C-alpha cells in the first residue's frame, strides 16, 4: 500500500505486541479475552516505573485511545478494569517522574534552561552525533524509534485544546493546525514522516517498530498521553509542548544535515528541513501566546508547566544516553534489529 493510501485508510490498527513481563502480559491477555483476569493495581507497586514491562503495558492501554489494535473491540477503550489498572500504572510513572525532576522556581527558569543552545562544537546529543558522524544504519534506527511518536504526530497535544481558554486556546490551535498540515493532507506531519521512512527503506505501518523500541523510547511517548489524558496535568502538557517546539528547530537543522550527509533521501531531508523555520515560529507562539496567557489566567499552573518541560528533558536525555552508548560501541540500540532496507518502488 502506498504511503498516501495507507494514511487515508481506516484499517490501520496494528497487531498486539509481544509481552515484556507480568504487567504487559496481563494487559495483552485481557485484550485478547475479556474474561482474562487483570493484574490488581497493588502488583504495580513492585514494577520498575520506567522499565519495559510497565511502559509497554501503559503504551498498549493508551493506544486504545488512538488507533487501537487489530482484533480488539473499540469498546475496550473504556473497560473499567483496564482503566483502573491504567490509573495505577500512571500513578507509578508520575510519582517516579516527580521524584526525579528537579524543582525549578517556575516556568520562566525552566524555559531559560532550554532556550540557550550549546556552542556548535560542544553539542553532545543525538542530533549532534548523527549530524557529524552518524551512519545510515543509525539514522534508520533513530527513525524507526521516532515513528512511535511521529506517526501519532501532534495527537496527544490536541487533548489540551478543550482545557484552555481565550488567547492560549487560539494560539494552541494555530500551532496544531500547522502540525496537521494546515488543511492539506499531503503536508500532515505523519504523512511527511511516513515518506521519510520510505526513503530509509523502513516500513511506515503505524506501530510497526513497537516491539523493537526500548523502554526509554516508550517513556518519551507515554508521557505525552499521561499529560494529555488528565485535565489536572494540562499545565504539564503545555510545558511538554513548549519543550518540543523550542528544541525542535535547532535539532531539526542538525537532523536535516544528517539525512543529507548519509544520503537518506529527499523526503527524509524534507521532513526535518520543514521543521527548522516552522518550529522557530512555533516556539515564539507557544512561549508568548500559550504559556503567558495561560499563567496569567491560572498562575497556580506555573510549577506544572515547569514540571512538563523538565520531565520532557529528563526522558529525552535517558533515551539519548541509551542510543549514544550503543552506537558508539557499534551496537544496535533496538531490542529487535531492523530488517535490511526495502527498495523504494519506482514511479510516482
PDB file of C-alpha atoms in Angstrom, residues 14-263:
ATOM      1  CA  UNK A  14      -1.500  -2.636  14.371  1.00  0.00           C
ATOM      2  CA  UNK A  15      -1.237  -6.135  15.782  1.00  0.00           C
ATOM      3  CA  UNK A  16      -0.758  -6.519  19.515  1.00  0.00           C
ATOM      4  CA  UNK A  17       2.930  -6.546  20.517  1.00  0.00           C
ATOM      5  CA  UNK A  18       4.816  -9.247  22.395  1.00  0.00           C
ATOM      6  CA  UNK A  19       4.674  -9.088  26.200  1.00  0.00           C
ATOM      7  CA  UNK A  20       7.698  -7.968  28.204  1.00  0.00           C
ATOM      8  CA  UNK A  21       6.683  -9.234  31.623  1.00  0.00           C
ATOM      9  CA  UNK A  22       3.809  -9.836  34.024  1.00  0.00           C
ATOM     10  CA  UNK A  23       2.057  -6.485  33.659  1.00  0.00           C
ATOM     11  CA  UNK A  24       2.167  -6.211  29.883  1.00  0.00           C
ATOM     12  CA  UNK A  25       1.348  -9.911  29.581  1.00  0.00           C
ATOM     13  CA  UNK A  26      -1.774  -9.466  31.701  1.00  0.00           C
ATOM     14  CA  UNK A  27      -2.905  -6.435  29.680  1.00  0.00           C
ATOM     15  CA  UNK A  28      -2.420  -8.268  26.394  1.00  0.00           C
ATOM     16  CA  UNK A  29      -4.264 -11.333  27.695  1.00  0.00           C
ATOM     17  CA  UNK A  30      -7.162  -9.149  28.819  1.00  0.00           C
ATOM     18  CA  UNK A  31      -7.364  -7.516  25.399  1.00  0.00           C
ATOM     19  CA  UNK A  32      -7.416 -10.891  23.663  1.00  0.00           C
ATOM     20  CA  UNK A  33     -10.031 -12.295  26.050  1.00  0.00           C
ATOM     21  CA  UNK A  34     -12.239 -10.032  28.176  1.00  0.00           C
ATOM     22  CA  UNK A  35     -12.639 -12.897  30.662  1.00  0.00           C
ATOM     23  CA  UNK A  36      -8.915 -12.994  31.434  1.00  0.00           C
ATOM     24  CA  UNK A  37      -8.040 -11.660  34.893  1.00  0.00           C
ATOM     25  CA  UNK A  38      -6.451  -8.221  35.070  1.00  0.00           C
ATOM     26  CA  UNK A  39      -3.460  -7.704  37.350  1.00  0.00           C
ATOM     27  CA  UNK A  40      -4.596  -5.970  40.564  1.00  0.00           C
ATOM     28  CA  UNK A  41      -3.221  -2.430  40.975  1.00  0.00           C
ATOM     29  CA  UNK A  42      -1.166  -3.412  44.021  1.00  0.00           C
ATOM     30  CA  UNK A  43       1.038  -5.578  41.773  1.00  0.00           C
ATOM     31  CA  UNK A  44       2.197  -2.402  40.016  1.00  0.00           C
ATOM     32  CA  UNK A  45       3.977  -1.168  43.144  1.00  0.00           C
ATOM     33  CA  UNK A  46       6.861  -3.596  42.676  1.00  0.00           C
ATOM     34  CA  UNK A  47       7.410  -2.856  38.986  1.00  0.00           C
ATOM     35  CA  UNK A  48      10.151  -0.616  37.612  1.00  0.00           C
ATOM     36  CA  UNK A  49       8.296   2.609  36.794  1.00  0.00           C
ATOM     37  CA  UNK A  50      10.399   3.229  33.683  1.00  0.00           C
ATOM     38  CA  UNK A  51      11.023  -0.414  32.824  1.00  0.00           C
ATOM     39  CA  UNK A  52       9.906  -2.147  29.671  1.00  0.00           C
ATOM     40  CA  UNK A  53       7.115  -4.207  31.264  1.00  0.00           C
ATOM     41  CA  UNK A  54       5.257  -1.311  32.885  1.00  0.00           C
ATOM     42  CA  UNK A  55       5.881   1.072  29.994  1.00  0.00           C
ATOM     43  CA  UNK A  56       4.625  -1.401  27.400  1.00  0.00           C
ATOM     44  CA  UNK A  57       1.511  -2.098  29.473  1.00  0.00           C
ATOM     45  CA  UNK A  58       0.875   1.635  29.688  1.00  0.00           C
ATOM     46  CA  UNK A  59       1.592   2.182  25.984  1.00  0.00           C
ATOM     47  CA  UNK A  60      -0.878  -0.525  24.989  1.00  0.00           C
ATOM     48  CA  UNK A  61      -3.595   0.885  27.243  1.00  0.00           C
ATOM     49  CA  UNK A  62      -3.015   4.393  25.914  1.00  0.00           C
ATOM     50  CA  UNK A  63      -3.132   3.153  22.338  1.00  0.00           C
ATOM     51  CA  UNK A  64      -6.775   2.178  22.877  1.00  0.00           C
ATOM     52  CA  UNK A  65      -7.476   5.939  22.756  1.00  0.00           C
ATOM     53  CA  UNK A  66      -5.678   6.335  19.412  1.00  0.00           C
ATOM     54  CA  UNK A  67      -5.668   3.674  16.672  1.00  0.00           C
ATOM     55  CA  UNK A  68      -6.368   0.647  18.844  1.00  0.00           C
ATOM     56  CA  UNK A  69      -5.235  -2.850  17.879  1.00  0.00           C
ATOM     57  CA  UNK A  70      -6.364  -5.362  15.302  1.00  0.00           C
ATOM     58  CA  UNK A  71      -8.863  -7.792  16.789  1.00  0.00           C
ATOM     59  CA  UNK A  72      -9.511  -5.657  19.888  1.00  0.00           C
ATOM     60  CA  UNK A  73     -13.018  -4.201  20.131  1.00  0.00           C
ATOM     61  CA  UNK A  74     -13.379  -0.434  20.273  1.00  0.00           C
ATOM     62  CA  UNK A  75     -15.461  -0.792  23.441  1.00  0.00           C
ATOM     63  CA  UNK A  76     -12.360  -1.913  25.382  1.00  0.00           C
ATOM     64  CA  UNK A  77     -11.207   1.724  25.413  1.00  0.00           C
ATOM     65  CA  UNK A  78     -13.471   2.350  28.405  1.00  0.00           C
ATOM     66  CA  UNK A  79     -13.265  -1.044  30.116  1.00  0.00           C
ATOM     67  CA  UNK A  80     -13.403  -0.174  33.842  1.00  0.00           C
ATOM     68  CA  UNK A  81     -10.922  -2.863  34.883  1.00  0.00           C
ATOM     69  CA  UNK A  82      -8.396  -1.731  32.292  1.00  0.00           C
ATOM     70  CA  UNK A  83      -8.896   1.904  33.288  1.00  0.00           C
ATOM     71  CA  UNK A  84      -8.359   1.009  36.940  1.00  0.00           C
ATOM     72  CA  UNK A  85      -5.100  -0.724  36.072  1.00  0.00           C
ATOM     73  CA  UNK A  86      -4.065   2.154  33.827  1.00  0.00           C
ATOM     74  CA  UNK A  87      -4.596   4.545  36.714  1.00  0.00           C
ATOM     75  CA  UNK A  88      -2.257   2.526  38.911  1.00  0.00           C
ATOM     76  CA  UNK A  89       0.396   2.383  36.162  1.00  0.00           C
ATOM     77  CA  UNK A  90       0.095   6.116  35.595  1.00  0.00           C
ATOM     78  CA  UNK A  91       0.439   6.896  39.294  1.00  0.00           C
ATOM     79  CA  UNK A  92       3.614   4.813  39.450  1.00  0.00           C
ATOM     80  CA  UNK A  93       5.082   6.554  36.393  1.00  0.00           C
ATOM     81  CA  UNK A  94       4.065  10.039  37.519  1.00  0.00           C
ATOM     82  CA  UNK A  95       5.435   9.552  41.037  1.00  0.00           C
ATOM     83  CA  UNK A  96       8.767   8.410  39.581  1.00  0.00           C
ATOM     84  CA  UNK A  97       8.945  11.462  37.315  1.00  0.00           C
ATOM     85  CA  UNK A  98       8.149  13.872  40.140  1.00  0.00           C
ATOM     86  CA  UNK A  99      10.817  12.235  42.282  1.00  0.00           C
ATOM     87  CA  UNK A 100      13.452  12.568  39.545  1.00  0.00           C
ATOM     88  CA  UNK A 101      12.656  16.022  38.178  1.00  0.00           C
ATOM     89  CA  UNK A 102      14.486  18.831  39.971  1.00  0.00           C
ATOM     90  CA  UNK A 103      12.287  21.542  41.393  1.00  0.00           C
ATOM     91  CA  UNK A 104      12.562  24.765  39.392  1.00  0.00           C
ATOM     92  CA  UNK A 105      11.454  28.172  40.585  1.00  0.00           C
ATOM     93  CA  UNK A 106       8.866  28.112  37.829  1.00  0.00           C
ATOM     94  CA  UNK A 107       8.176  28.082  34.110  1.00  0.00           C
ATOM     95  CA  UNK A 108      10.447  31.069  33.415  1.00  0.00           C
ATOM     96  CA  UNK A 109      13.511  29.298  34.807  1.00  0.00           C
ATOM     97  CA  UNK A 110      12.619  26.001  33.124  1.00  0.00           C
ATOM     98  CA  UNK A 111      12.242  27.767  29.786  1.00  0.00           C
ATOM     99  CA  UNK A 112      15.519  29.594  30.251  1.00  0.00           C
ATOM    100  CA  UNK A 113      17.252  26.268  30.679  1.00  0.00           C
ATOM    101  CA  UNK A 114      16.315  25.086  27.179  1.00  0.00           C
ATOM    102  CA  UNK A 115      16.401  28.384  25.259  1.00  0.00           C
ATOM    103  CA  UNK A 116      20.201  28.516  25.082  1.00  0.00           C
ATOM    104  CA  UNK A 117      21.805  26.188  22.557  1.00  0.00           C
ATOM    105  CA  UNK A 118      25.318  24.903  23.295  1.00  0.00           C
ATOM    106  CA  UNK A 119      28.099  26.080  21.001  1.00  0.00           C
ATOM    107  CA  UNK A 120      28.324  24.013  17.817  1.00  0.00           C
ATOM    108  CA  UNK A 121      31.435  22.196  18.988  1.00  0.00           C
ATOM    109  CA  UNK A 122      30.025  21.484  22.447  1.00  0.00           C
ATOM    110  CA  UNK A 123      26.865  19.618  21.475  1.00  0.00           C
ATOM    111  CA  UNK A 124      26.698  16.063  22.753  1.00  0.00           C
ATOM    112  CA  UNK A 125      23.150  14.988  21.945  1.00  0.00           C
ATOM    113  CA  UNK A 126      21.810  12.507  19.433  1.00  0.00           C
ATOM    114  CA  UNK A 127      21.186  15.105  16.721  1.00  0.00           C
ATOM    115  CA  UNK A 128      24.766  16.417  17.096  1.00  0.00           C
ATOM    116  CA  UNK A 129      26.106  12.869  16.772  1.00  0.00           C
ATOM    117  CA  UNK A 130      24.002  11.990  13.737  1.00  0.00           C
ATOM    118  CA  UNK A 131      24.861  15.274  12.005  1.00  0.00           C
ATOM    119  CA  UNK A 132      28.605  14.920  12.465  1.00  0.00           C
ATOM    120  CA  UNK A 133      29.397  11.202  12.438  1.00  0.00           C
ATOM    121  CA  UNK A 134      26.270   9.086  12.394  1.00  0.00           C
ATOM    122  CA  UNK A 135      25.966   6.263   9.896  1.00  0.00           C
ATOM    123  CA  UNK A 136      22.971   5.444   7.743  1.00  0.00           C
ATOM    124  CA  UNK A 137      22.065   2.374   9.841  1.00  0.00           C
ATOM    125  CA  UNK A 138      21.956   4.602  12.937  1.00  0.00           C
ATOM    126  CA  UNK A 139      19.745   7.118  11.123  1.00  0.00           C
ATOM    127  CA  UNK A 140      17.397   4.247  10.258  1.00  0.00           C
ATOM    128  CA  UNK A 141      17.266   3.115  13.884  1.00  0.00           C
ATOM    129  CA  UNK A 142      16.522   6.646  15.028  1.00  0.00           C
ATOM    130  CA  UNK A 143      13.675   6.982  12.520  1.00  0.00           C
ATOM    131  CA  UNK A 144      12.215   3.602  13.475  1.00  0.00           C
ATOM    132  CA  UNK A 145      12.103   4.602  17.156  1.00  0.00           C
ATOM    133  CA  UNK A 146      10.742   8.076  16.483  1.00  0.00           C
ATOM    134  CA  UNK A 147       7.973   6.622  14.335  1.00  0.00           C
ATOM    135  CA  UNK A 148       6.119   5.706  17.534  1.00  0.00           C
ATOM    136  CA  UNK A 149       5.669   9.437  18.078  1.00  0.00           C
ATOM    137  CA  UNK A 150       5.793  10.966  14.608  1.00  0.00           C
ATOM    138  CA  UNK A 151       3.142   8.687  13.114  1.00  0.00           C
ATOM    139  CA  UNK A 152       0.959   9.868  16.004  1.00  0.00           C
ATOM    140  CA  UNK A 153       2.350  13.402  15.456  1.00  0.00           C
ATOM    141  CA  UNK A 154       0.524  16.119  17.400  1.00  0.00           C
ATOM    142  CA  UNK A 155      -2.416  13.964  18.512  1.00  0.00           C
ATOM    143  CA  UNK A 156      -1.512  13.812  22.239  1.00  0.00           C
ATOM    144  CA  UNK A 157      -1.155  17.594  22.426  1.00  0.00           C
ATOM    145  CA  UNK A 158      -4.637  18.049  20.961  1.00  0.00           C
ATOM    146  CA  UNK A 159      -6.109  16.756  24.227  1.00  0.00           C
ATOM    147  CA  UNK A 160      -5.255  20.070  25.882  1.00  0.00           C
ATOM    148  CA  UNK A 161      -7.299  22.242  23.491  1.00  0.00           C
ATOM    149  CA  UNK A 162     -10.669  21.886  25.265  1.00  0.00           C
ATOM    150  CA  UNK A 163      -8.885  22.615  28.553  1.00  0.00           C
ATOM    151  CA  UNK A 164      -7.593  26.026  27.508  1.00  0.00           C
ATOM    152  CA  UNK A 165      -9.335  29.366  27.062  1.00  0.00           C
ATOM    153  CA  UNK A 166      -9.001  32.607  25.103  1.00  0.00           C
ATOM    154  CA  UNK A 167      -5.580  33.523  23.693  1.00  0.00           C
ATOM    155  CA  UNK A 168      -3.927  30.334  24.920  1.00  0.00           C
ATOM    156  CA  UNK A 169      -6.536  28.184  23.197  1.00  0.00           C
ATOM    157  CA  UNK A 170      -6.443  30.147  19.934  1.00  0.00           C
ATOM    158  CA  UNK A 171      -2.646  30.029  19.774  1.00  0.00           C
ATOM    159  CA  UNK A 172      -2.506  26.319  20.577  1.00  0.00           C
ATOM    160  CA  UNK A 173      -4.990  25.594  17.795  1.00  0.00           C
ATOM    161  CA  UNK A 174      -2.940  27.706  15.380  1.00  0.00           C
ATOM    162  CA  UNK A 175       0.215  25.695  16.062  1.00  0.00           C
ATOM    163  CA  UNK A 176      -1.646  22.387  15.898  1.00  0.00           C
ATOM    164  CA  UNK A 177      -3.182  23.468  12.575  1.00  0.00           C
ATOM    165  CA  UNK A 178       0.333  23.695  11.149  1.00  0.00           C
ATOM    166  CA  UNK A 179       1.276  20.345  12.668  1.00  0.00           C
ATOM    167  CA  UNK A 180      -1.709  18.751  10.932  1.00  0.00           C
ATOM    168  CA  UNK A 181      -0.742  20.088   7.523  1.00  0.00           C
ATOM    169  CA  UNK A 182      -2.579  23.446   7.531  1.00  0.00           C
ATOM    170  CA  UNK A 183      -5.557  21.848   5.815  1.00  0.00           C
ATOM    171  CA  UNK A 184      -3.562  19.855   3.248  1.00  0.00           C
ATOM    172  CA  UNK A 185      -3.450  16.105   3.771  1.00  0.00           C
ATOM    173  CA  UNK A 186      -0.143  15.725   1.917  1.00  0.00           C
ATOM    174  CA  UNK A 187       1.511  18.068   4.450  1.00  0.00           C
ATOM    175  CA  UNK A 188       0.293  16.350   7.613  1.00  0.00           C
ATOM    176  CA  UNK A 189       3.439  15.645   9.579  1.00  0.00           C
ATOM    177  CA  UNK A 190       2.582  11.955   9.941  1.00  0.00           C
ATOM    178  CA  UNK A 191       2.484  11.766   6.130  1.00  0.00           C
ATOM    179  CA  UNK A 192       5.834  13.553   5.835  1.00  0.00           C
ATOM    180  CA  UNK A 193       7.392  11.174   8.344  1.00  0.00           C
ATOM    181  CA  UNK A 194       5.974   8.148   6.537  1.00  0.00           C
ATOM    182  CA  UNK A 195       7.649   9.487   3.383  1.00  0.00           C
ATOM    183  CA  UNK A 196      10.892   9.799   5.357  1.00  0.00           C
ATOM    184  CA  UNK A 197      10.568   6.161   6.388  1.00  0.00           C
ATOM    185  CA  UNK A 198      10.018   5.156   2.763  1.00  0.00           C
ATOM    186  CA  UNK A 199      13.255   6.900   1.798  1.00  0.00           C
ATOM    187  CA  UNK A 200      15.064   4.935   4.501  1.00  0.00           C
ATOM    188  CA  UNK A 201      13.609   1.601   3.420  1.00  0.00           C
ATOM    189  CA  UNK A 202      11.565   1.281   6.617  1.00  0.00           C
ATOM    190  CA  UNK A 203       8.014   0.007   6.991  1.00  0.00           C
ATOM    191  CA  UNK A 204       5.805   3.025   7.660  1.00  0.00           C
ATOM    192  CA  UNK A 205       2.929   0.967   9.104  1.00  0.00           C
ATOM    193  CA  UNK A 206       1.618   2.528  12.317  1.00  0.00           C
ATOM    194  CA  UNK A 207       3.177   0.865  15.374  1.00  0.00           C
ATOM    195  CA  UNK A 208       5.410  -1.361  13.241  1.00  0.00           C
ATOM    196  CA  UNK A 209       8.503  -0.893  15.448  1.00  0.00           C
ATOM    197  CA  UNK A 210       6.865  -1.104  18.874  1.00  0.00           C
ATOM    198  CA  UNK A 211       8.490  -4.458  19.677  1.00  0.00           C
ATOM    199  CA  UNK A 212      11.905  -3.017  18.738  1.00  0.00           C
ATOM    200  CA  UNK A 213      11.594   0.042  20.987  1.00  0.00           C
ATOM    201  CA  UNK A 214      13.445   0.037  24.331  1.00  0.00           C
ATOM    202  CA  UNK A 215      11.672   1.223  27.462  1.00  0.00           C
ATOM    203  CA  UNK A 216      13.322   4.662  27.237  1.00  0.00           C
ATOM    204  CA  UNK A 217      11.618   5.272  23.880  1.00  0.00           C
ATOM    205  CA  UNK A 218       8.239   4.173  25.246  1.00  0.00           C
ATOM    206  CA  UNK A 219       8.628   6.629  28.122  1.00  0.00           C
ATOM    207  CA  UNK A 220       9.013   9.581  25.739  1.00  0.00           C
ATOM    208  CA  UNK A 221       5.746   8.673  24.011  1.00  0.00           C
ATOM    209  CA  UNK A 222       3.782   7.640  27.098  1.00  0.00           C
ATOM    210  CA  UNK A 223       4.481  10.876  28.924  1.00  0.00           C
ATOM    211  CA  UNK A 224       2.513  12.808  26.291  1.00  0.00           C
ATOM    212  CA  UNK A 225      -0.558  10.637  26.764  1.00  0.00           C
ATOM    213  CA  UNK A 226      -0.138  10.755  30.544  1.00  0.00           C
ATOM    214  CA  UNK A 227      -0.216  14.551  30.487  1.00  0.00           C
ATOM    215  CA  UNK A 228      -2.805  14.800  27.721  1.00  0.00           C
ATOM    216  CA  UNK A 229      -5.453  12.485  29.140  1.00  0.00           C
ATOM    217  CA  UNK A 230      -5.642  14.256  32.506  1.00  0.00           C
ATOM    218  CA  UNK A 231      -7.088  17.720  32.884  1.00  0.00           C
ATOM    219  CA  UNK A 232      -5.151  18.081  36.138  1.00  0.00           C
ATOM    220  CA  UNK A 233      -1.915  17.776  34.118  1.00  0.00           C
ATOM    221  CA  UNK A 234      -2.817  20.346  31.439  1.00  0.00           C
ATOM    222  CA  UNK A 235      -0.015  22.628  32.600  1.00  0.00           C
ATOM    223  CA  UNK A 236       2.495  19.803  32.247  1.00  0.00           C
ATOM    224  CA  UNK A 237       1.265  19.072  28.721  1.00  0.00           C
ATOM    225  CA  UNK A 238       1.736  22.713  27.737  1.00  0.00           C
ATOM    226  CA  UNK A 239       5.238  22.501  29.221  1.00  0.00           C
ATOM    227  CA  UNK A 240       5.924  19.366  27.196  1.00  0.00           C
ATOM    228  CA  UNK A 241       4.696  21.065  24.032  1.00  0.00           C
ATOM    229  CA  UNK A 242       6.897  24.075  24.722  1.00  0.00           C
ATOM    230  CA  UNK A 243       9.951  21.880  25.243  1.00  0.00           C
ATOM    231  CA  UNK A 244       9.314  20.061  21.968  1.00  0.00           C
ATOM    232  CA  UNK A 245       8.820  23.240  19.961  1.00  0.00           C
ATOM    233  CA  UNK A 246      11.757  25.139  21.483  1.00  0.00           C
ATOM    234  CA  UNK A 247      14.259  22.351  20.911  1.00  0.00           C
ATOM    235  CA  UNK A 248      12.857  21.232  17.563  1.00  0.00           C
ATOM    236  CA  UNK A 249      14.243  23.910  15.231  1.00  0.00           C
ATOM    237  CA  UNK A 250      17.968  23.584  16.022  1.00  0.00           C
ATOM    238  CA  UNK A 251      17.671  19.818  16.377  1.00  0.00           C
ATOM    239  CA  UNK A 252      15.858  19.573  13.047  1.00  0.00           C
ATOM    240  CA  UNK A 253      18.599  21.583  11.352  1.00  0.00           C
ATOM    241  CA  UNK A 254      21.153  19.049  12.518  1.00  0.00           C
ATOM    242  CA  UNK A 255      18.965  16.085  11.563  1.00  0.00           C
ATOM    243  CA  UNK A 256      18.372  17.521   8.080  1.00  0.00           C
ATOM    244  CA  UNK A 257      22.162  17.700   7.757  1.00  0.00           C
ATOM    245  CA  UNK A 258      22.413  14.085   8.923  1.00  0.00           C
ATOM    246  CA  UNK A 259      19.889  12.962   6.306  1.00  0.00           C
ATOM    247  CA  UNK A 260      21.748  14.833   3.602  1.00  0.00           C
ATOM    248  CA  UNK A 261      25.182  13.610   4.713  1.00  0.00           C
ATOM    249  CA  UNK A 262      24.166   9.941   4.904  1.00  0.00           C
ATOM    250  CA  UNK A 263      22.221  10.001   1.631  1.00  0.00           C
TER     251      UNK A 263
END
